[in-house]
Amino acid sequence: MTTAQHLAELWPGERPEAARRLLSAAVESFAKRGFHATTTRDIATQAGMSPAALYIHYPSKASLLAEISRTGHAATLALVERAVAQAPEPREQMHRLVADFTAWHARGHTIGRIVNYELRALSEEDLAVVADLRRRIEDTVRQVIEAGIAQGTFSPTDTRTTARAVTGLGIDVARWYNERSTETPEELGERYGELVLRMLGAA
Amino acid sequence: MTTAQHLAELWPGERPEAARRLLSAAVESFAKRGFHATTTRDIATQAGMSPAALYIHYPSKASLLAEISRTGHAATLALVERAVAQAPEPREQMHRLVADFTAWHARGHTIGRIVNYELRALSEEDLAVVADLRRRIEDTVRQVIEAGIAQGTFSPTDTRTTARAVTGLGIDVARWYNERSTETPEELGERYGELVLRMLGAA
């Protein structure tokens, strides 16, 4: 899947074509220069539009960042919840969850970096929405670990630290993964899934 | 250890006091706004100096970033090599290495973020120096894993992926750790050391 396809998946149909073009342009601009050094003019130019046309859809570059961050977090929460719903028990749930979460951050490394490393640039209100999504991701991971402990499958040394290591491993992939990486996102996901089962004492 | 002490340790005695003040000011400015949105005037003001005084020590903000990145990477390489030199065998070497590497990124999370997330802003020449230091860190981690395999202590599923997961876990700490975190850098280091031994099949 290319970055363009990845983005198309994040911002499906109901959104006007121009809004989607602006979101993609904002992702590219923020990734290149960082949020603070990007102007709304940079984003409009990248999208082949005028600044005035941009303002019809988004009042500011901060509102673009907020939407990118919110949809990115919502997508990873959905993927984590899907892994739990579709696998029958904690061991498989965790393996699927880590594999999908890791592959998402490899495939969408550009957007993954913005979503995870530009949190400080969000307004207090936007950050609250994103923080809630992050909490739900962490909670889901922790619940799977607790279910595995109750069942006797997992024996972590510390549930909270392990839960954060699980999400941290996946998020960190966005930092270093690129198109020259030798592993596919899916291969990397499988391998990280195995590493996490080992961390939980369930390899 | 405070951030100021952490910085003092990175840039010890031989450097003029003004240069150290400029490096600290650059760290704070880059952390707040990102490299691209920071001006040399921002850095000089933060250091209580004029832009002209800044240029006596550093020709550009890029040269400040290069020095911060180079000294940060050199410090973590030194710490990794020290762990290997001081522990008698692979299992203890790895535990010490992960504990120290993780604690460094927790304690120095501000500088850790700049060192790891602003690599794209380095010139080709500066990046080559930093890339060499990063390679030596990865090589050291891989050699400890290979020594542990040869000795029958470690049984990773994949040496290269596990080596990258080891450094990735530690680096990711710089992303989320802050002064409100409930674990001390040392506690977190110990726990991550245990997690990594589990990943290696040596818990």
XYZ file of C-alpha atoms in Angstrom:
406
model
C 0.000 0.000 0.000
C 1.404 3.426 -0.928
C 1.226 6.486 1.324
C -1.512 7.882 -0.941
C -3.610 4.717 -0.488
C -2.921 4.781 3.223
C -4.183 8.360 3.395
C -7.214 7.583 1.223
C -8.108 4.880 3.738
C -7.863 7.330 6.639
C -10.077 9.923 5.003
C -12.739 8.026 3.069
C -15.670 9.092 0.901
C -17.838 11.468 2.900
C -15.162 14.154 2.832
C -14.964 16.646 -0.084
C -12.114 15.878 -2.489
C -10.540 19.299 -1.743
C -10.452 18.587 2.008
C -8.709 15.286 1.373
C -6.157 16.995 -0.874
C -5.485 19.548 1.867
C -5.025 16.869 4.528
C -2.518 15.027 2.290
C -0.682 18.275 1.551
C -0.563 19.088 5.279
C 0.884 15.638 6.049
C 3.653 16.156 3.495
C 4.418 19.697 4.635
C 4.435 18.896 8.373
C 6.645 15.839 7.713
C 9.154 17.903 5.741
C 9.460 21.020 7.918
C 7.643 20.262 11.157
C 4.351 21.888 12.195
C 5.734 25.204 13.443
C 7.729 26.038 10.303
C 4.842 25.177 7.943
C 2.566 28.001 6.768
C -0.999 27.658 5.483
C 0.386 29.002 2.190
C 2.847 26.056 2.015
C -0.052 23.636 2.446
C -2.307 25.384 -0.080
C 0.523 25.485 -2.654
C 1.273 21.792 -2.099
C -2.430 21.037 -2.666
C -2.533 23.219 -5.799
C -5.005 25.606 -4.188
C -5.124 29.208 -2.971
C -4.908 30.066 0.744
C -8.461 31.415 0.440
C -9.666 28.037 -0.849
C -7.920 26.358 2.090
C -9.827 28.515 4.609
C -13.160 27.296 3.205
C -12.318 23.859 4.608
C -9.963 24.535 7.513
C -9.713 27.749 9.573
C -5.995 27.207 10.351
C -3.046 24.840 10.035
C -3.778 23.841 13.651
C -7.201 22.537 12.590
C -5.512 20.419 9.905
C -3.063 19.006 12.457
C -5.949 18.273 14.832
C -7.860 16.377 12.145
C -4.772 14.385 11.073
C -3.997 13.515 14.671
C -7.595 12.601 15.539
C -8.189 10.398 12.470
C -4.778 8.727 12.864
C -5.445 7.857 16.486
C -9.016 6.753 15.708
C -7.677 4.431 12.984
C -5.177 2.760 15.314
C -7.787 2.422 18.088
C -10.161 0.766 15.576
C -7.436 -1.643 14.480
C -6.582 -2.564 18.074
C -10.255 -3.135 18.945
C -10.730 -5.207 15.780
C -7.802 -7.475 16.716
C -9.368 -8.117 20.116
C -12.854 -8.723 18.673
C -11.680 -11.127 15.968
C -9.257 -13.355 17.866
C -10.720 -15.913 20.298
C -8.297 -15.581 23.239
C -5.632 -13.283 24.779
C -2.568 -14.884 23.172
C -3.905 -14.548 19.627
C -5.514 -11.185 20.398
C -2.159 -9.779 21.500
C -0.256 -11.239 18.578
C -2.776 -9.853 16.067
C -2.953 -6.492 17.859
C 0.835 -5.999 17.836
C 1.215 -7.256 14.256
C -1.466 -4.878 12.944
C -0.396 -1.899 15.086
C 3.252 -2.303 14.029
C 2.442 -2.792 10.332
C 0.249 0.339 10.438
C 3.129 2.444 11.788
C 5.547 1.016 9.183
C 3.174 1.520 6.254
C 2.041 4.935 7.470
C 5.386 6.044 8.898
C 5.016 9.618 7.616
C 1.633 10.170 9.178
C 2.678 8.085 12.193
C 5.478 10.510 12.961
C 3.178 13.542 12.809
C 0.499 11.853 14.883
C 2.972 10.855 17.610
C 5.626 13.559 17.604
C 3.575 16.742 17.137
C 1.236 16.286 20.108
C 2.714 19.347 21.812
C 1.498 21.534 18.949
C -2.186 20.663 19.547
C -4.523 23.066 21.336
C -5.646 22.004 24.806
C -9.075 21.071 23.466
C -7.739 19.009 20.550
C -5.172 17.329 22.788
C -7.943 16.228 25.173
C -9.719 14.386 22.332
C -6.481 12.706 21.206
C -5.430 11.898 24.783
C -8.743 10.097 25.262
C -8.138 7.978 22.131
C -4.593 7.175 23.338
C -5.944 6.157 26.738
C -8.435 3.804 25.082
C -5.612 2.189 23.075
C -3.500 1.690 26.228
C -6.552 0.408 28.152
C -7.323 -2.153 25.452
C -3.737 -3.427 25.514
C -3.811 -3.619 29.305
C -7.141 -5.460 29.330
C -5.775 -8.127 26.981
C -2.740 -8.535 29.263
C -4.992 -8.812 32.334
C -7.237 -11.350 30.604
C -4.130 -13.392 29.744
C -2.912 -13.242 33.345
C -6.335 -14.353 34.655
C -6.243 -17.260 32.197
C -2.714 -18.235 33.182
C -1.284 -17.552 29.692
C 0.661 -14.347 30.475
C 3.067 -13.660 33.338
C 4.438 -10.112 32.849
C 6.732 -8.613 35.482
C 4.668 -5.390 35.443
C 1.402 -4.916 33.531
C 1.505 -1.155 33.087
C 5.144 -0.972 32.002
C 4.664 -3.884 29.615
C 1.537 -2.292 28.096
C 3.514 0.868 27.415
C 6.417 -1.089 25.970
C 3.956 -2.796 23.586
C 2.617 0.465 22.166
C 6.065 2.094 22.325
C 7.662 -0.631 20.193
C 5.014 -0.168 17.495
C 5.067 3.633 17.551
C 8.873 3.713 17.342
C 8.653 1.944 13.969
C 7.319 5.184 12.446
C 10.608 6.868 13.446
C 12.949 4.608 11.467
C 10.905 2.661 8.904
C 11.165 3.794 5.288
C 10.724 2.421 1.791
C 14.297 1.056 1.792
C 13.661 -1.117 4.869
C 14.254 -4.784 4.049
C 11.281 -6.143 6.000
C 7.735 -5.567 4.732
C 5.347 -3.953 7.244
C 3.650 -7.354 7.613
C 6.908 -9.252 8.266
C 7.941 -6.701 10.858
C 4.483 -6.913 12.457
C 4.741 -10.714 12.762
C 8.198 -10.492 14.341
C 7.168 -7.807 16.819
C 4.106 -9.934 17.667
C 6.475 -12.762 18.659
C 8.712 -10.414 20.683
C 5.727 -9.162 22.669
C 4.500 -12.693 23.450
C 7.987 -13.349 24.827
C 7.801 -10.175 26.937
C 4.543 -11.574 28.356
C 6.058 -14.982 29.067
C 3.865 -16.672 26.442
C 6.185 -17.447 23.521
C 19.707 14.532 37.804
C 18.081 17.654 36.311
C 18.136 18.530 32.609
C 20.782 21.184 33.342
C 23.043 18.603 35.018
C 22.399 16.180 32.192
C 23.485 18.841 29.705
C 26.537 19.809 31.778
C 27.580 16.170 31.625
C 27.258 16.114 27.844
C 29.343 19.242 27.353
C 32.054 19.178 29.985
C 34.896 21.531 30.888
C 36.975 22.122 27.792
C 34.179 24.072 26.127
C 33.808 27.850 26.703
C 30.959 28.719 29.055
C 29.248 30.753 26.282
C 29.256 27.767 23.929
C 27.636 25.622 26.604
C 24.988 28.267 27.213
C 24.260 28.367 23.481
C 23.955 24.577 23.254
C 21.505 24.542 26.174
C 19.506 27.391 24.651
C 19.408 25.558 21.302
C 18.120 22.394 23.003
C 15.287 24.331 24.643
C 14.392 26.224 21.468
C 14.458 23.174 19.177
C 12.392 21.213 21.711
C 9.756 23.947 21.877
C 9.355 24.851 18.205
C 11.256 22.240 16.202
C 14.485 22.929 14.330
C 12.974 24.555 11.232
C 10.895 27.141 13.089
C 13.769 28.172 15.377
C 15.907 31.162 14.386
C 19.459 31.905 15.515
C 17.960 35.017 17.145
C 15.631 32.796 19.257
C 18.648 30.818 20.446
C 20.789 33.896 21.186
C 17.916 35.530 23.109
C 17.333 32.343 25.124
C 21.063 32.314 25.977
C 21.007 36.010 26.913
C 23.395 36.881 24.072
C 23.357 38.807 20.807
C 23.179 36.963 17.438
C 26.668 38.357 16.711
C 28.007 36.706 19.883
C 26.373 33.435 18.798
C 28.230 33.495 15.466
C 31.597 33.650 17.257
C 30.926 30.106 18.476
C 28.592 28.613 15.881
C 28.252 29.695 12.228
C 24.585 28.595 12.036
C 21.731 26.893 13.879
C 22.564 23.797 11.804
C 26.008 23.637 13.404
C 24.377 23.746 16.846
C 22.028 20.909 15.892
C 24.992 18.923 14.521
C 26.933 19.322 17.760
C 23.919 18.422 19.936
C 23.243 15.364 17.808
C 26.887 14.246 17.680
C 27.532 14.626 21.431
C 24.190 12.975 22.297
C 24.970 9.961 20.126
C 28.562 9.786 21.372
C 27.293 9.774 24.983
C 24.902 6.879 24.365
C 27.554 4.921 22.454
C 29.972 5.413 25.389
C 27.325 4.219 27.842
C 26.578 1.121 25.755
C 30.278 0.264 25.430
C 30.809 0.817 29.168
C 27.984 -1.625 29.997
C 29.623 -4.282 27.825
C 33.099 -3.642 29.263
C 31.975 -3.702 32.895
C 29.709 -6.759 32.966
C 31.285 -10.211 32.785
C 28.922 -12.007 30.407
C 26.185 -11.380 27.785
C 23.179 -11.686 30.071
C 24.433 -9.039 32.507
C 25.905 -6.942 29.705
C 22.519 -6.750 28.010
C 20.640 -6.008 31.209
C 23.042 -3.202 32.129
C 23.110 -1.844 28.586
C 19.298 -1.619 28.334
C 18.941 -0.235 31.864
C 21.480 2.542 31.245
C 20.320 3.319 27.690
C 16.679 3.550 28.824
C 17.465 5.647 31.909
C 19.517 8.039 29.738
C 16.556 8.616 27.395
C 14.175 9.142 30.333
C 16.478 11.559 32.175
C 17.469 13.354 28.971
C 14.108 13.118 27.227
C 14.276 16.663 25.842
C 17.676 16.208 24.241
C 16.781 12.607 23.358
C 13.874 13.807 21.237
C 16.032 16.287 19.334
C 18.828 13.762 18.826
C 16.432 11.132 17.467
C 13.664 13.063 15.744
C 15.555 15.847 13.973
C 17.979 13.655 11.984
C 16.387 14.785 8.717
C 17.464 18.352 9.410
C 21.188 17.469 9.475
C 23.449 18.186 6.498
C 24.662 15.164 4.552
C 28.116 15.471 6.126
C 26.826 15.788 9.702
C 24.370 12.957 9.152
C 27.222 10.671 8.038
C 29.022 11.223 11.370
C 25.855 10.563 13.368
C 24.900 7.564 11.218
C 28.298 6.034 11.984
C 27.726 6.456 15.744
C 24.243 4.904 15.417
C 25.691 1.958 13.503
C 28.253 1.370 16.255
C 25.484 1.374 18.880
C 23.445 -1.163 16.863
C 26.583 -3.271 16.211
C 27.423 -3.383 19.912
C 23.893 -4.530 20.765
C 24.028 -7.172 18.029
C 27.433 -8.451 19.173
C 26.144 -8.952 22.715
C 23.160 -10.877 21.310
C 25.461 -13.023 19.152
C 27.794 -13.712 22.082
C 24.779 -14.808 24.126
C 23.586 -17.092 21.323
C 27.068 -18.659 21.010
C 27.076 -19.209 24.761
C 23.604 -20.771 24.726
C 22.106 -18.009 26.946
C 20.030 -16.197 24.276
C 17.656 -17.660 21.709
C 16.115 -14.744 19.771
C 13.806 -15.425 16.821
C 15.732 -12.887 14.722
C 18.941 -11.140 15.810
C 18.679 -8.001 13.672
C 15.015 -7.310 14.419
C 15.572 -7.923 18.120
C 18.607 -5.601 18.169
C 16.499 -2.864 16.641
C 13.646 -3.497 19.049
C 16.143 -3.118 21.930
C 17.318 0.329 20.854
C 13.810 1.299 19.710
C 12.297 0.582 23.122
C 14.877 2.819 24.812
C 14.652 5.646 22.287
C 10.848 5.678 22.470
C 11.093 6.553 26.152
C 12.271 10.059 25.151
C 8.923 10.525 23.351
C 6.653 10.015 26.359
C 8.734 10.325 29.528
C 8.358 13.537 31.535
C 8.780 14.810 35.069
C 5.269 13.626 35.989
C 6.064 9.992 35.106
C 5.623 7.739 38.135
C 8.699 5.564 37.510
C 12.185 7.004 38.038
C 14.561 6.682 35.048
C 16.390 3.942 36.962
C 13.241 1.943 37.766
C 12.126 2.125 34.161
C 15.618 1.041 33.032
C 15.515 -2.022 35.304
C 12.078 -3.026 34.022
C 13.046 -2.589 30.370
C 16.197 -4.628 31.073
C 13.963 -7.497 32.228
C 11.665 -7.154 29.201
C 14.634 -7.388 26.830
C 16.013 -10.504 28.543
C 12.587 -12.035 27.998
C 12.682 -11.046 24.305
C 16.004 -12.898 24.116
C 14.653 -16.000 25.827
C 16.875 -15.452 28.888
C 14.536 -14.222 31.631
